[in-house]
């Protein structure tokens, strides 16, 4: 368990997979994510098997203090030489959006990434229309460092994708 102020991060279990499939088949959630095809349990089971072998990535379940599993957060493409990793997050239980759980989970994971995993840089990408996520990342200290023009196609048109990052010294100075 990695404990934050209002969330805790735990390992994901095989029993969590039906919950992930429910979240990722919700169009409102998927609107903000790279995935766009309907997802089956079989695909999710395959993904889980790959996770178990992945030395360069780790996904955690986000739970509230009273143990409600509301989302996932992970570090991906961990580059152990350059000490950097890509952060991904989803709160799948929509009634928990905009209540501070995402920023708490991110701060908690950043603390772990910088203090325990000895990472130097954590980065992410976000679609320009995802204002809630951008605000959440800025609150956590991420800075926008680039704009991938028309990198995302969705709802019949192209959207820009923003690149954001935070360095260890910026996180520590907060
Ligand atoms: C993005 C996500 C992880 C953020 O977590 P969260 O718990 O909702 O975020 P927080 O409540 O910590 O912070 C959100 C901030 O945006 C603000 N906000 C909420 N809705 C907003 C909106 N529609 N437009 C702009 N800002 C908004 C909130 O008020 C809050 O800012 P404040 O603390 O200054 O008031 C979560 O909303 C989520 O999983 N969304 C769906 C999937 C997704 O977008 N994943 C990220 C892909 S890059």
Coordinates of N, CA and C and ligand atoms in Angstrom, one line a residue:
X1 N 0.8 -1.2 0.0 CA 0.0 0.0 0.0 C 0.9 1.3 0.0
X2 N 0.5 2.2 -0.9 CA 1.2 3.5 -0.8 C 0.1 4.5 -0.4
X3 N 0.3 5.1 0.7 CA -0.8 5.9 1.3 C -0.6 7.4 1.0
X4 N -1.8 8.0 0.5 CA -1.8 9.4 0.3 C -2.7 10.1 1.3
X5 N -3.2 11.3 1.0 CA -4.0 12.0 2.0 C -5.5 11.5 2.0
X6 N -6.0 11.3 0.8 CA -7.4 10.8 0.7 C -7.5 9.6 -0.3
X7 N -6.3 9.1 -0.7 CA -6.3 7.8 -1.5 C -5.2 6.9 -1.0
X8 N -5.4 5.7 -1.4 CA -4.2 4.7 -1.2 C -4.1 3.9 -2.5
X9 N -2.9 3.6 -2.8 CA -2.6 2.9 -4.1 C -2.2 1.4 -3.7
X10 N -2.8 0.5 -4.3 CA -2.5 -0.9 -4.1 C -2.3 -1.6 -5.4
X11 N -1.7 -2.8 -5.3 CA -1.5 -3.7 -6.5 C -2.8 -4.0 -7.1
X12 N -2.9 -4.2 -8.4 CA -4.1 -4.7 -9.0 C -4.2 -6.2 -9.0
X13 N -5.4 -6.7 -8.9 CA -5.6 -8.1 -8.8 C -6.5 -8.6 -10.0
X14 N -6.4 -9.9 -10.3 CA -7.2 -10.4 -11.4 C -8.7 -10.1 -11.2
X15 N -9.1 -10.1 -10.0 CA -10.5 -9.8 -9.6 C -11.0 -8.4 -10.0
X16 N -10.0 -7.5 -10.2 CA -10.3 -6.1 -10.6 C -10.7 -6.0 -12.1
X17 N -10.4 -7.0 -12.9 CA -10.5 -6.9 -14.4 C -12.0 -6.6 -14.8
X18 N -13.0 -7.2 -14.3 CA -14.4 -6.8 -14.7 C -14.7 -5.3 -14.5
X19 N -14.2 -4.8 -13.4 CA -14.3 -3.3 -13.2 C -13.7 -2.5 -14.2
X20 N -12.4 -2.9 -14.6 CA -11.7 -2.1 -15.7 C -12.5 -2.2 -17.0
X21 N -13.1 -3.4 -17.3 CA -13.8 -3.5 -18.6 C -15.1 -2.6 -18.5
X22 N -15.7 -2.5 -17.4 CA -16.9 -1.6 -17.2 C -16.5 -0.2 -17.5
X23 N -15.4 0.2 -16.8 CA -14.9 1.6 -17.0 C -14.6 1.9 -18.5
X24 N -13.8 1.0 -19.1 CA -13.3 1.3 -20.4 C -14.3 1.1 -21.5
X25 N -15.5 0.6 -21.2 CA -16.6 0.5 -22.1 C -17.6 1.6 -21.9
X26 N -17.2 2.6 -21.0 CA -18.1 3.8 -20.8 C -17.5 4.9 -21.7
X27 N -18.3 5.3 -22.7 CA -17.9 6.2 -23.7 C -17.4 7.5 -23.1
X28 N -18.0 7.9 -22.0 CA -17.6 9.2 -21.4 C -16.2 9.1 -20.8
X29 N -15.9 8.0 -20.3 CA -14.5 7.8 -19.7 C -13.5 7.7 -20.9
X30 N -13.9 6.9 -21.9 CA -13.0 6.5 -23.0 C -12.7 7.8 -23.8
X31 N -13.6 8.8 -23.8 CA -13.4 10.0 -24.6 C -12.1 10.7 -24.3
X32 N -11.6 10.4 -23.1 CA -10.3 11.1 -22.6 C -9.1 10.2 -22.8
X33 N -9.3 9.0 -23.2 CA -8.2 8.0 -23.2 C -7.9 7.6 -24.7
X34 N -6.7 7.0 -24.9 CA -6.3 6.6 -26.2 C -7.1 5.5 -26.8
X35 N -7.6 4.6 -25.9 CA -8.4 3.5 -26.4 C -9.7 4.0 -26.9
X36 N -10.2 3.3 -28.0 CA -11.4 3.8 -28.6 C -12.3 2.6 -29.1
X37 N -11.8 1.4 -29.0 CA -12.6 0.2 -29.4 C -13.3 -0.4 -28.2
X38 N -14.5 -0.9 -28.3 CA -15.1 -1.7 -27.2 C -14.1 -2.7 -26.7
X39 N -14.1 -2.9 -25.4 CA -13.1 -3.8 -24.9 C -13.7 -5.1 -24.3
X40 N -13.1 -6.2 -24.5 CA -13.7 -7.5 -24.0 C -12.9 -7.9 -22.7
X41 N -13.5 -8.9 -22.0 CA -12.7 -9.4 -20.8 C -11.5 -10.2 -21.3
X42 N -11.6 -10.9 -22.4 CA -10.5 -11.6 -22.9 C -9.3 -10.7 -23.2
X43 N -9.5 -9.6 -23.8 CA -8.4 -8.6 -24.1 C -7.8 -8.1 -22.7
X44 N -8.7 -7.8 -21.8 CA -8.2 -7.3 -20.5 C -7.4 -8.4 -19.8
X45 N -7.8 -9.6 -19.9 CA -7.0 -10.7 -19.3 C -5.7 -10.8 -19.9
X46 N -5.6 -10.7 -21.2 CA -4.3 -10.7 -21.9 C -3.4 -9.5 -21.4
X47 N -4.0 -8.4 -21.3 CA -3.3 -7.2 -20.8 C -2.7 -7.4 -19.4
X48 N -3.6 -8.1 -18.5 CA -3.2 -8.4 -17.2 C -2.0 -9.3 -17.2
X49 N -2.0 -10.3 -18.0 CA -0.8 -11.2 -18.1 C 0.4 -10.5 -18.5
X50 N 0.3 -9.6 -19.4 CA 1.5 -8.8 -19.8 C 2.0 -7.9 -18.7
X51 N 1.0 -7.4 -17.9 CA 1.4 -6.6 -16.7 C 2.3 -7.3 -15.8
X52 N 1.9 -8.6 -15.6 CA 2.7 -9.4 -14.6 C 4.1 -9.6 -15.0
X53 N 4.4 -9.5 -16.3 CA 5.8 -9.7 -16.8 C 6.5 -8.4 -17.0
X54 N 5.8 -7.3 -16.9 CA 6.4 -6.0 -17.3 C 7.3 -5.5 -16.2
X55 N 8.6 -5.4 -16.6 CA 9.6 -4.9 -15.6 C 9.7 -3.4 -15.7
X56 N 9.1 -2.8 -16.8 CA 9.3 -1.4 -17.0 C 7.9 -0.6 -16.9
X57 N 7.0 -1.1 -16.1 CA 5.8 -0.5 -15.9 C 5.0 -1.1 -14.7
X58 N 4.2 -0.3 -14.1 CA 3.5 -0.8 -12.9 C 2.2 0.0 -12.8
X59 N 1.1 -0.7 -12.7 CA -0.2 -0.1 -12.6 C -0.8 -0.4 -11.2
X60 N -1.3 0.6 -10.5 CA -1.9 0.5 -9.2 C -3.4 0.8 -9.2
X61 N -4.1 0.2 -8.3 CA -5.5 0.5 -8.1 C -5.6 1.7 -7.1
X62 N -6.4 2.7 -7.5 CA -6.7 3.8 -6.6 C -7.9 3.5 -5.7
X63 N -7.7 3.6 -4.4 CA -8.8 3.4 -3.5 C -9.0 4.6 -2.6
X64 N -10.3 4.9 -2.3 CA -10.5 5.9 -1.3 C -10.1 5.4 0.1
X65 N -10.1 6.3 1.1 CA -9.7 5.8 2.4 C -10.6 4.7 2.9
X66 N -11.9 4.7 2.6 CA -12.8 3.6 3.0 C -12.8 2.4 2.1
X67 N -11.8 2.4 1.2 CA -11.6 1.1 0.4 C -12.4 1.0 -0.9
X68 N -13.0 2.1 -1.4 CA -13.7 2.0 -2.7 C -12.7 2.1 -3.8
X69 N -12.7 1.2 -4.7 CA -11.8 1.2 -5.9 C -12.4 2.1 -6.9
X70 N -11.8 3.3 -7.1 CA -12.3 4.3 -8.0 C -11.6 4.5 -9.3
X71 N -10.3 3.9 -9.4 CA -9.6 4.1 -10.6 C -8.2 3.4 -10.6
X72 N -7.4 3.7 -11.6 CA -6.1 3.2 -11.7 C -5.1 4.3 -12.0
X73 N -3.9 4.1 -11.6 CA -2.8 5.0 -11.9 C -1.5 4.2 -12.2
X74 N -0.7 4.6 -13.1 CA 0.4 3.7 -13.4 C 1.6 4.5 -14.0
X75 N 2.8 3.9 -13.8 CA 4.0 4.4 -14.5 C 4.3 3.4 -15.6
X76 N 4.6 4.0 -16.8 CA 4.9 3.1 -17.9 C 6.2 3.5 -18.6
X77 N 6.7 2.6 -19.4 CA 7.9 2.9 -20.2 C 9.0 3.4 -19.2
X78 N 9.2 2.8 -18.1 CA 10.2 3.3 -17.1 C 11.5 3.1 -17.8
X79 N 12.3 4.2 -17.8 CA 13.6 4.3 -18.4 C 14.6 4.4 -17.3
X80 N 15.2 3.3 -16.9 CA 16.0 3.2 -15.7 C 17.3 4.0 -15.9
X81 N 17.8 4.1 -17.1 CA 19.0 4.8 -17.3 C 18.8 6.3 -17.1
X82 N 17.8 6.8 -17.9 CA 17.5 8.3 -17.8 C 16.6 8.7 -16.7
X83 N 16.1 7.7 -15.9 CA 15.3 7.9 -14.7 C 14.1 8.7 -15.0
X84 N 13.3 8.2 -16.0 CA 12.0 8.9 -16.4 C 11.0 7.8 -16.6
X85 N 9.7 8.2 -16.5 CA 8.6 7.3 -16.8 C 7.4 8.2 -17.2
X86 N 6.5 7.5 -17.9 CA 5.2 8.1 -18.4 C 4.1 7.7 -17.4
X87 N 3.4 8.7 -17.0 CA 2.3 8.5 -16.0 C 0.9 8.5 -16.7
X88 N 0.1 7.5 -16.4 CA -1.3 7.4 -16.9 C -2.2 7.3 -15.7
X89 N -3.4 7.9 -15.8 CA -4.4 7.8 -14.7 C -5.8 7.8 -15.3
X90 N -6.6 7.0 -14.7 CA -8.1 7.1 -15.0 C -8.8 6.9 -13.7
X91 N -9.8 7.8 -13.4 CA -10.8 7.5 -12.4 C -12.0 7.1 -13.1
X92 N -12.3 5.8 -13.0 CA -13.4 5.2 -13.8 C -14.8 5.4 -13.2
X93 N -14.8 5.6 -11.9 CA -16.1 5.9 -11.2 C -16.4 7.4 -11.3
X94 N -17.2 7.8 -12.2 CA -17.3 9.2 -12.6 C -17.8 10.1 -11.5
X95 N -18.6 9.6 -10.5 CA -19.0 10.4 -9.4 C -17.9 10.9 -8.6
X96 N -16.7 10.4 -8.8 CA -15.5 10.8 -8.0 C -14.7 11.8 -8.8
X97 N -15.1 12.2 -10.0 CA -14.4 13.2 -10.7 C -14.5 14.6 -10.0
X98 N -13.4 15.4 -10.1 CA -13.4 16.7 -9.7 C -13.5 16.9 -8.2
X99 N -13.1 15.9 -7.4 CA -13.2 16.0 -6.0 C -11.9 15.8 -5.3
X100 N -10.8 15.9 -6.0 CA -9.5 15.9 -5.5 C -8.8 14.5 -5.4
X101 N -9.5 13.5 -5.8 CA -8.9 12.2 -5.7 C -7.8 12.0 -6.7
X102 N -8.0 12.5 -7.9 CA -7.0 12.3 -8.9 C -5.7 13.0 -8.5
X103 N -5.8 14.3 -8.1 CA -4.6 15.0 -7.7 C -3.9 14.3 -6.5
X104 N -4.7 13.8 -5.6 CA -4.1 13.1 -4.4 C -3.3 11.9 -4.9
X105 N -4.0 11.1 -5.8 CA -3.3 9.9 -6.3 C -2.0 10.2 -7.0
X106 N -2.1 11.3 -7.8 CA -0.9 11.6 -8.6 C 0.3 12.1 -7.6
X107 N -0.1 12.9 -6.7 CA 1.0 13.4 -5.7 C 1.5 12.2 -5.0
X108 N 0.7 11.3 -4.6 CA 1.1 10.1 -3.9 C 2.1 9.2 -4.8
X109 N 1.7 9.1 -6.0 CA 2.6 8.3 -6.9 C 3.9 9.0 -7.2
X110 N 3.8 10.3 -7.4 CA 5.0 11.1 -7.6 C 6.0 11.0 -6.4
X111 N 5.4 11.1 -5.2 CA 6.3 10.9 -4.0 C 7.0 9.6 -4.1
X112 N 6.3 8.5 -4.4 CA 6.9 7.2 -4.5 C 7.9 7.1 -5.6
X113 N 7.6 7.7 -6.8 CA 8.5 7.7 -8.0 C 9.8 8.4 -7.7
X114 N 9.7 9.5 -7.0 CA 10.9 10.3 -6.8 C 11.7 9.8 -5.5
X115 N 11.0 9.4 -4.5 CA 11.7 9.1 -3.2 C 12.0 7.6 -3.1
X116 N 11.3 6.7 -3.8 CA 11.6 5.3 -3.6 C 12.2 4.7 -4.9
X117 N 11.6 5.1 -6.1 CA 12.1 4.6 -7.3 C 13.3 5.3 -7.9
X118 N 13.6 6.5 -7.3 CA 14.7 7.3 -7.7 C 14.6 7.8 -9.1
X119 N 13.3 8.1 -9.5 CA 13.1 8.7 -10.9 C 13.5 10.2 -10.8
X120 N 13.7 10.8 -12.0 CA 14.1 12.2 -12.1 C 13.0 13.0 -12.8
X121 N 12.3 12.3 -13.7 CA 11.3 13.0 -14.5 C 10.1 12.1 -14.8
X122 N 8.9 12.7 -14.6 CA 7.7 12.0 -14.9 C 6.9 12.9 -15.9
X123 N 6.5 12.2 -17.0 CA 5.8 13.0 -18.1 C 4.5 12.3 -18.5
X124 N 3.7 13.0 -19.2 CA 2.4 12.5 -19.6 C 1.9 13.3 -20.9
X125 N 0.9 12.8 -21.5 CA 0.3 13.5 -22.6 C -1.2 13.6 -22.2
X126 N -1.9 14.7 -22.7 CA -3.3 14.9 -22.4 C -3.9 15.6 -23.6
X127 N -5.1 15.2 -24.0 CA -5.8 15.9 -25.1 C -6.2 17.3 -24.7
X128 N -6.1 18.2 -25.6 CA -6.3 19.7 -25.2 C -7.7 20.0 -24.7
X129 N -8.7 19.1 -25.0 CA -10.0 19.4 -24.6 C -10.3 18.8 -23.2
X130 N -9.3 18.1 -22.6 CA -9.5 17.5 -21.3 C -9.1 18.5 -20.2
X131 N -9.9 19.5 -20.0 CA -9.6 20.7 -19.1 C -9.4 20.2 -17.7
X132 N -10.3 19.3 -17.3 CA -10.2 18.8 -15.9 C -8.9 18.2 -15.6
X133 N -8.4 17.4 -16.5 CA -7.1 16.7 -16.3 C -6.0 17.7 -16.3
X134 N -6.0 18.6 -17.3 CA -4.9 19.6 -17.4 C -4.8 20.4 -16.1
X135 N -6.0 20.8 -15.6 CA -6.0 21.6 -14.3 C -5.5 20.7 -13.2
X136 N -5.8 19.5 -13.2 CA -5.4 18.5 -12.1 C -3.8 18.4 -12.2
X137 N -3.3 18.2 -13.4 CA -1.8 18.1 -13.6 C -1.1 19.3 -13.2
X138 N -1.7 20.5 -13.5 CA -1.0 21.8 -13.2 C -1.0 21.9 -11.7
X139 N -2.1 21.5 -11.0 CA -2.1 21.6 -9.5 C -1.0 20.8 -8.9
X140 N -0.7 19.7 -9.6 CA 0.3 18.8 -9.0 C 1.7 19.2 -9.4
X141 N 1.8 20.3 -10.2 CA 3.2 20.8 -10.5 C 3.7 20.5 -11.9
X142 N 2.9 19.8 -12.7 CA 3.3 19.5 -14.1 C 3.3 20.8 -14.9
X143 N 4.3 20.9 -15.8 CA 4.4 22.1 -16.7 C 4.2 21.6 -18.1
X144 N 3.5 22.4 -18.9 CA 3.3 22.1 -20.3 C 4.6 22.3 -21.0
X145 N 5.1 21.4 -21.8 CA 6.3 21.6 -22.5 C 6.2 21.3 -24.0
X146 N 5.0 21.1 -24.5 CA 4.9 21.0 -25.9 C 3.5 20.7 -26.3
X147 N 3.2 20.9 -27.6 CA 1.9 20.6 -28.1 C 2.0 19.8 -29.4
X148 N 1.5 18.7 -29.4 CA 1.5 17.8 -30.6 C 0.3 18.2 -31.4
X149 N 0.5 18.9 -32.5 CA -0.7 19.5 -33.2 C -1.4 18.4 -34.0
X150 N -2.8 18.4 -33.8 CA -3.7 17.5 -34.4 C -3.2 16.0 -34.4
X151 N -2.8 15.6 -33.2 CA -2.3 14.3 -33.0 C -3.4 13.3 -32.6
X152 N -4.6 13.8 -32.3 CA -5.7 12.9 -31.9 C -6.9 13.1 -32.8
X153 N -7.4 12.0 -33.3 CA -8.7 12.1 -34.1 C -9.8 11.6 -33.2
X154 N -10.8 12.3 -33.0 CA -12.0 11.8 -32.3 C -13.2 12.8 -32.5
X155 N -14.4 12.2 -32.4 CA -15.6 13.0 -32.7 C -15.5 13.7 -34.0
X156 N -14.9 13.0 -35.0 CA -14.9 13.5 -36.4 C -13.9 14.6 -36.7
X157 N -13.0 14.9 -35.7 CA -12.0 16.0 -36.1 C -10.7 15.8 -35.3
X158 N -9.7 16.5 -35.7 CA -8.4 16.4 -35.0 C -8.4 17.4 -33.8
X159 N -7.6 16.9 -32.8 CA -7.4 17.7 -31.6 C -5.9 17.7 -31.3
X160 N -5.4 18.7 -30.6 CA -4.0 18.7 -30.2 C -3.8 17.9 -28.9
X161 N -2.6 17.4 -28.8 CA -2.2 16.7 -27.5 C -1.1 17.4 -26.9
X162 N -1.3 17.7 -25.6 CA -0.3 18.4 -24.8 C 0.7 17.5 -24.1
X163 N 2.0 17.9 -24.1 CA 3.0 17.1 -23.4 C 3.3 17.9 -22.1
X164 N 3.3 17.2 -21.0 CA 3.5 17.8 -19.7 C 4.5 17.0 -18.9
X165 N 5.3 17.7 -18.0 CA 6.2 16.9 -17.2 C 6.5 17.6 -15.9
X166 N 7.0 16.8 -15.0 CA 7.5 17.4 -13.7 C 8.8 16.7 -13.3
X167 N 9.8 17.5 -12.8 CA 11.1 17.0 -12.4 C 11.1 16.8 -10.9
X168 N 12.0 16.0 -10.5 CA 12.0 15.7 -9.0 C 12.2 17.0 -8.2
X169 N 13.1 17.9 -8.6 CA 13.4 19.1 -7.8 C 12.1 20.0 -7.7
X170 N 11.3 20.0 -8.8 CA 10.1 20.8 -8.8 C 9.1 20.2 -7.8
X171 N 9.0 18.9 -7.8 CA 8.1 18.2 -6.9 C 8.5 18.5 -5.4
X172 N 9.8 18.3 -5.1 CA 10.3 18.5 -3.8 C 10.1 19.9 -3.3
X173 N 10.2 20.9 -4.2 CA 10.1 22.3 -3.8 C 8.7 22.8 -3.5
X174 N 7.7 21.9 -3.8 CA 6.3 22.4 -3.6 C 5.9 22.5 -2.2
Ligands
LIG1 C1 -8.3 13.4 -15.1 C2 -8.6 12.8 -13.7 C3 -7.6 11.7 -13.3 C4 -8.5 14.0 -12.7 O1 -8.8 13.5 -11.4 P1 -9.9 14.3 -10.5 O2 -10.0 13.7 -9.2 O3 -11.1 14.5 -11.4 O4 -9.1 15.7 -10.5 P2 -9.1 16.8 -9.2 O5 -10.4 16.9 -8.6 O6 -7.9 16.4 -8.3 O7 -8.7 18.1 -10.0 C5 -9.5 18.6 -11.0 C6 -9.4 20.1 -11.1 O8 -10.1 20.5 -12.3 C7 -11.2 21.2 -12.0 N1 -12.3 20.8 -12.9 C8 -13.2 19.9 -12.8 N2 -14.0 19.8 -13.9 C9 -13.5 20.7 -14.7 C10 -13.8 21.1 -16.1 N3 -14.8 20.6 -16.7 N4 -13.0 22.1 -16.7 C11 -12.0 22.6 -16.0 N5 -11.6 22.3 -14.7 C12 -12.4 21.4 -14.1 C13 -11.6 20.9 -10.6 O9 -12.3 22.0 -10.0 C14 -10.2 20.8 -10.0 O10 -9.5 22.0 -9.8 P3 -9.5 22.8 -8.4 O11 -9.0 21.8 -7.3 O12 -8.6 24.0 -8.6 O13 -10.9 23.2 -8.1 C15 -10.1 12.3 -13.7 O14 -11.0 13.3 -13.8 C16 -10.3 11.2 -14.7 O15 -9.9 10.1 -14.6 N6 -11.0 11.6 -15.8 C17 -11.3 10.7 -16.9 C18 -10.1 10.0 -17.6 C19 -9.0 11.0 -17.9 O16 -9.2 12.1 -18.3 N7 -7.8 10.5 -17.6 C20 -6.6 11.3 -17.9 C21 -6.2 11.2 -19.3 S1 -4.7 12.2 -19.7

